[in-house]
PDB file of C-alpha atoms in Angstrom:
ATOM      1  CA  UNK A   1      87.620 -41.746 -21.921  1.00  0.00           C
ATOM      2  CA  UNK A   2      87.637 -39.508 -18.823  1.00  0.00           C
ATOM      3  CA  UNK A   3      89.203 -36.684 -20.855  1.00  0.00           C
ATOM      4  CA  UNK A   4      86.467 -36.981 -23.479  1.00  0.00           C
ATOM      5  CA  UNK A   5      83.766 -36.965 -20.795  1.00  0.00           C
ATOM      6  CA  UNK A   6      85.321 -33.928 -19.103  1.00  0.00           C
ATOM      7  CA  UNK A   7      85.603 -32.088 -22.449  1.00  0.00           C
ATOM      8  CA  UNK A   8      81.945 -32.758 -23.326  1.00  0.00           C
ATOM      9  CA  UNK A   9      80.814 -31.675 -19.843  1.00  0.00           C
ATOM     10  CA  UNK A  10      82.856 -28.463 -20.034  1.00  0.00           C
ATOM     11  CA  UNK A  11      81.511 -27.674 -23.504  1.00  0.00           C
ATOM     12  CA  UNK A  12      77.937 -28.238 -22.336  1.00  0.00           C
ATOM     13  CA  UNK A  13      78.421 -25.952 -19.295  1.00  0.00           C
ATOM     14  CA  UNK A  14      79.988 -23.198 -21.395  1.00  0.00           C
ATOM     15  CA  UNK A  15      77.233 -23.361 -24.001  1.00  0.00           C
ATOM     16  CA  UNK A  16      74.348 -23.661 -21.538  1.00  0.00           C
ATOM     17  CA  UNK A  17      75.428 -20.963 -19.069  1.00  0.00           C
ATOM     18  CA  UNK A  18      74.510 -17.904 -21.218  1.00  0.00           C
ATOM     19  CA  UNK A  19      71.093 -19.389 -21.993  1.00  0.00           C
ATOM     20  CA  UNK A  20      70.502 -20.131 -18.308  1.00  0.00           C
ATOM     21  CA  UNK A  21      71.629 -16.629 -17.336  1.00  0.00           C
ATOM     22  CA  UNK A  22      69.295 -15.061 -19.912  1.00  0.00           C
ATOM     23  CA  UNK A  23      66.394 -17.202 -18.717  1.00  0.00           C
ATOM     24  CA  UNK A  24      67.162 -16.421 -15.083  1.00  0.00           C
ATOM     25  CA  UNK A  25      67.371 -12.659 -15.744  1.00  0.00           C
ATOM     26  CA  UNK A  26      64.134 -12.723 -17.752  1.00  0.00           C
ATOM     27  CA  UNK A  27      62.335 -14.512 -14.904  1.00  0.00           C
ATOM     28  CA  UNK A  28      63.651 -11.986 -12.378  1.00  0.00           C
ATOM     29  CA  UNK A  29      62.460  -9.100 -14.531  1.00  0.00           C
ATOM     30  CA  UNK A  30      59.043 -10.765 -14.883  1.00  0.00           C
ATOM     31  CA  UNK A  31      58.739 -11.004 -11.089  1.00  0.00           C
ATOM     32  CA  UNK A  32      59.731  -7.349 -10.632  1.00  0.00           C
ATOM     33  CA  UNK A  33      57.245  -6.279 -13.324  1.00  0.00           C
ATOM     34  CA  UNK A  34      54.451  -8.373 -11.793  1.00  0.00           C
ATOM     35  CA  UNK A  35      55.167  -6.850  -8.391  1.00  0.00           C
ATOM     36  CA  UNK A  36      54.702  -3.340  -9.814  1.00  0.00           C
ATOM     37  CA  UNK A  37      51.557  -4.589 -11.604  1.00  0.00           C
ATOM     38  CA  UNK A  38      50.324  -5.719  -8.179  1.00  0.00           C
ATOM     39  CA  UNK A  39      49.944  -2.087  -7.056  1.00  0.00           C
ATOM     40  CA  UNK A  40      48.594  -0.896 -10.407  1.00  0.00           C
ATOM     41  CA  UNK A  41      45.903  -3.575 -10.225  1.00  0.00           C
ATOM     42  CA  UNK A  42      44.883  -2.409  -6.730  1.00  0.00           C
ATOM     43  CA  UNK A  43      44.526   1.126  -8.053  1.00  0.00           C
ATOM     44  CA  UNK A  44      41.924   0.045 -10.629  1.00  0.00           C
ATOM     45  CA  UNK A  45      39.513  -0.418  -7.721  1.00  0.00           C
ATOM     46  CA  UNK A  46      38.650  -3.970  -8.782  1.00  0.00           C
ATOM     47  CA  UNK A  47      39.216  -6.209  -5.751  1.00  0.00           C
ATOM     48  CA  UNK A  48      38.533  -9.397  -7.703  1.00  0.00           C
ATOM     49  CA  UNK A  49      41.263  -8.569 -10.256  1.00  0.00           C
ATOM     50  CA  UNK A  50      43.662  -7.987  -7.375  1.00  0.00           C
ATOM     51  CA  UNK A  51      42.755 -11.258  -5.643  1.00  0.00           C
ATOM     52  CA  UNK A  52      43.197 -13.077  -8.977  1.00  0.00           C
ATOM     53  CA  UNK A  53      46.942 -12.354  -8.700  1.00  0.00           C
ATOM     54  CA  UNK A  54      47.091 -14.747  -5.753  1.00  0.00           C
ATOM     55  CA  UNK A  55      47.375 -18.514  -5.869  1.00  0.00           C
ATOM     56  CA  UNK A  56      43.748 -19.679  -5.718  1.00  0.00           C
ATOM     57  CA  UNK A  57      44.191 -22.303  -3.020  1.00  0.00           C
ATOM     58  CA  UNK A  58      43.658 -23.096   0.635  1.00  0.00           C
ATOM     59  CA  UNK A  59      47.442 -22.901   1.075  1.00  0.00           C
ATOM     60  CA  UNK A  60      47.645 -19.214   0.121  1.00  0.00           C
ATOM     61  CA  UNK A  61      48.781 -17.160   3.146  1.00  0.00           C
ATOM     62  CA  UNK A  62      48.463 -13.444   3.842  1.00  0.00           C
ATOM     63  CA  UNK A  63      50.266 -12.027   6.892  1.00  0.00           C
ATOM     64  CA  UNK A  64      50.042  -8.358   7.791  1.00  0.00           C
ATOM     65  CA  UNK A  65      50.358  -6.046  10.790  1.00  0.00           C
ATOM     66  CA  UNK A  66      47.609  -7.148  13.108  1.00  0.00           C
ATOM     67  CA  UNK A  67      46.493 -10.369  11.466  1.00  0.00           C
ATOM     68  CA  UNK A  68      46.680 -13.202   9.012  1.00  0.00           C
ATOM     69  CA  UNK A  69      44.449 -14.960   6.534  1.00  0.00           C
ATOM     70  CA  UNK A  70      45.122 -18.496   5.367  1.00  0.00           C
ATOM     71  CA  UNK A  71      43.305 -19.654   2.265  1.00  0.00           C
ATOM     72  CA  UNK A  72      42.230 -17.571  -0.689  1.00  0.00           C
ATOM     73  CA  UNK A  73      38.591 -17.343   0.422  1.00  0.00           C
ATOM     74  CA  UNK A  74      39.568 -15.842   3.792  1.00  0.00           C
ATOM     75  CA  UNK A  75      41.815 -13.334   2.031  1.00  0.00           C
ATOM     76  CA  UNK A  76      39.048 -12.459  -0.434  1.00  0.00           C
ATOM     77  CA  UNK A  77      36.646 -11.944   2.479  1.00  0.00           C
ATOM     78  CA  UNK A  78      39.114  -9.618   4.203  1.00  0.00           C
ATOM     79  CA  UNK A  79      39.516  -7.461   1.116  1.00  0.00           C
ATOM     80  CA  UNK A  80      35.784  -7.119   0.521  1.00  0.00           C
ATOM     81  CA  UNK A  81      35.122  -6.371   4.216  1.00  0.00           C
ATOM     82  CA  UNK A  82      37.924  -3.826   4.649  1.00  0.00           C
ATOM     83  CA  UNK A  83      37.793  -2.153   1.240  1.00  0.00           C
ATOM     84  CA  UNK A  84      34.235  -2.500  -0.125  1.00  0.00           C
ATOM     85  CA  UNK A  85      34.488   0.492  -2.483  1.00  0.00           C
ATOM     86  CA  UNK A  86      37.120   2.015  -4.719  1.00  0.00           C
ATOM     87  CA  UNK A  87      37.188   5.152  -2.507  1.00  0.00           C
ATOM     88  CA  UNK A  88      37.901   3.085   0.624  1.00  0.00           C
ATOM     89  CA  UNK A  89      40.683   1.207  -1.191  1.00  0.00           C
ATOM     90  CA  UNK A  90      42.860   4.307  -1.368  1.00  0.00           C
ATOM     91  CA  UNK A  91      45.894   4.395  -3.632  1.00  0.00           C
ATOM     92  CA  UNK A  92      48.680   1.857  -3.297  1.00  0.00           C
ATOM     93  CA  UNK A  93      52.225   2.102  -4.597  1.00  0.00           C
ATOM     94  CA  UNK A  94      55.215  -0.208  -4.317  1.00  0.00           C
ATOM     95  CA  UNK A  95      58.786   0.901  -4.870  1.00  0.00           C
ATOM     96  CA  UNK A  96      62.385  -0.176  -4.422  1.00  0.00           C
ATOM     97  CA  UNK A  97      61.343  -3.660  -5.592  1.00  0.00           C
ATOM     98  CA  UNK A  98      63.962  -6.406  -5.711  1.00  0.00           C
ATOM     99  CA  UNK A  99      63.547 -10.041  -6.731  1.00  0.00           C
ATOM    100  CA  UNK A 100      65.368 -13.313  -6.187  1.00  0.00           C
ATOM    101  CA  UNK A 101      64.790 -16.674  -7.827  1.00  0.00           C
ATOM    102  CA  UNK A 102      64.418 -19.456  -5.255  1.00  0.00           C
ATOM    103  CA  UNK A 103      64.092 -22.212  -7.861  1.00  0.00           C
ATOM    104  CA  UNK A 104      63.015 -22.411 -11.515  1.00  0.00           C
ATOM    105  CA  UNK A 105      59.378 -22.338 -10.329  1.00  0.00           C
ATOM    106  CA  UNK A 106      59.505 -20.070  -7.270  1.00  0.00           C
ATOM    107  CA  UNK A 107      60.709 -16.562  -6.575  1.00  0.00           C
ATOM    108  CA  UNK A 108      60.633 -13.888  -3.933  1.00  0.00           C
ATOM    109  CA  UNK A 109      60.099 -10.162  -4.343  1.00  0.00           C
ATOM    110  CA  UNK A 110      60.352  -7.516  -1.656  1.00  0.00           C
ATOM    111  CA  UNK A 111      60.252  -3.792  -1.327  1.00  0.00           C
ATOM    112  CA  UNK A 112      58.509  -0.845   0.253  1.00  0.00           C
ATOM    113  CA  UNK A 113      54.955   0.376  -0.095  1.00  0.00           C
ATOM    114  CA  UNK A 114      52.867   3.458   0.513  1.00  0.00           C
ATOM    115  CA  UNK A 115      49.096   3.144   0.909  1.00  0.00           C
ATOM    116  CA  UNK A 116      47.366   6.546   0.776  1.00  0.00           C
ATOM    117  CA  UNK A 117      43.870   7.085   2.157  1.00  0.00           C
ATOM    118  CA  UNK A 118      41.963  10.340   2.682  1.00  0.00           C
ATOM    119  CA  UNK A 119      42.648  10.253   6.447  1.00  0.00           C
ATOM    120  CA  UNK A 120      46.123   8.663   6.591  1.00  0.00           C
ATOM    121  CA  UNK A 121      49.137   7.356   4.711  1.00  0.00           C
ATOM    122  CA  UNK A 122      50.540   3.959   5.638  1.00  0.00           C
ATOM    123  CA  UNK A 123      54.209   3.277   4.856  1.00  0.00           C
ATOM    124  CA  UNK A 124      55.549  -0.237   5.072  1.00  0.00           C
ATOM    125  CA  UNK A 125      57.506  -3.113   3.617  1.00  0.00           C
ATOM    126  CA  UNK A 126      56.473  -6.376   2.019  1.00  0.00           C
ATOM    127  CA  UNK A 127      57.665  -9.743   0.818  1.00  0.00           C
ATOM    128  CA  UNK A 128      55.874 -11.818  -1.811  1.00  0.00           C
ATOM    129  CA  UNK A 129      56.584 -15.466  -2.593  1.00  0.00           C
ATOM    130  CA  UNK A 130      55.709 -16.290  -6.201  1.00  0.00           C
ATOM    131  CA  UNK A 131      55.050 -19.717  -7.723  1.00  0.00           C
ATOM    132  CA  UNK A 132      54.978 -20.582 -11.401  1.00  0.00           C
ATOM    133  CA  UNK A 133      51.690 -22.257 -12.286  1.00  0.00           C
ATOM    134  CA  UNK A 134      52.614 -23.042 -15.878  1.00  0.00           C
ATOM    135  CA  UNK A 135      53.822 -21.119 -18.881  1.00  0.00           C
ATOM    136  CA  UNK A 136      54.675 -17.670 -17.579  1.00  0.00           C
ATOM    137  CA  UNK A 137      51.746 -17.601 -15.137  1.00  0.00           C
ATOM    138  CA  UNK A 138      53.295 -16.468 -11.840  1.00  0.00           C
ATOM    139  CA  UNK A 139      50.966 -16.263  -8.812  1.00  0.00           C
ATOM    140  CA  UNK A 140      51.535 -15.006  -5.277  1.00  0.00           C
ATOM    141  CA  UNK A 141      51.511 -17.946  -2.841  1.00  0.00           C
ATOM    142  CA  UNK A 142      52.434 -15.959   0.268  1.00  0.00           C
ATOM    143  CA  UNK A 143      52.324 -12.267   1.141  1.00  0.00           C
ATOM    144  CA  UNK A 144      53.796 -10.677   4.226  1.00  0.00           C
ATOM    145  CA  UNK A 145      53.560  -6.955   4.886  1.00  0.00           C
ATOM    146  CA  UNK A 146      54.338  -4.748   7.860  1.00  0.00           C
ATOM    147  CA  UNK A 147      53.583  -1.146   8.658  1.00  0.00           C
ATOM    148  CA  UNK A 148      56.571   1.079   9.307  1.00  0.00           C
ATOM    149  CA  UNK A 149      54.632   4.272   9.969  1.00  0.00           C
ATOM    150  CA  UNK A 150      51.175   5.823   9.729  1.00  0.00           C
ATOM    151  CA  UNK A 151      51.013   9.520   8.944  1.00  0.00           C
ATOM    152  CA  UNK A 152      48.186  12.040   8.991  1.00  0.00           C
ATOM    153  CA  UNK A 153      47.518  13.757   5.646  1.00  0.00           C
ATOM    154  CA  UNK A 154      49.380  16.984   5.005  1.00  0.00           C
TER     155      UNK A 154
END
């Protein structure tokens, strides 16, 4: 009986592993793609579309050089106060993005960013924690960013 049980278990593992690997790789690619979409959404100049990428809850957390906002409404308020117009928003780009699955419903992405304004360019790094809210609807539950350098325009 133990041999039969071991054979069935081994067969199940061998058959399930490729499907799990494909699913895992697809989820990782989704997170990487959504992270690049994060910067493209900023560059549309529509703050509300950008904020919609976040988990819409009081638990959402945004940490950055010089401050933090806990709760989606505080984060929304920060964005509207700091960047009230498309011109003030500047242009934002992420690159060297990597992702890691933390569980079937949570993931982490990290990379570098460049935020260009008319009077300066901010270079930094970031980490995003993503949660799956159903289907393929990934939302950012936590964002942490840090400035590496601030440069005058050339």
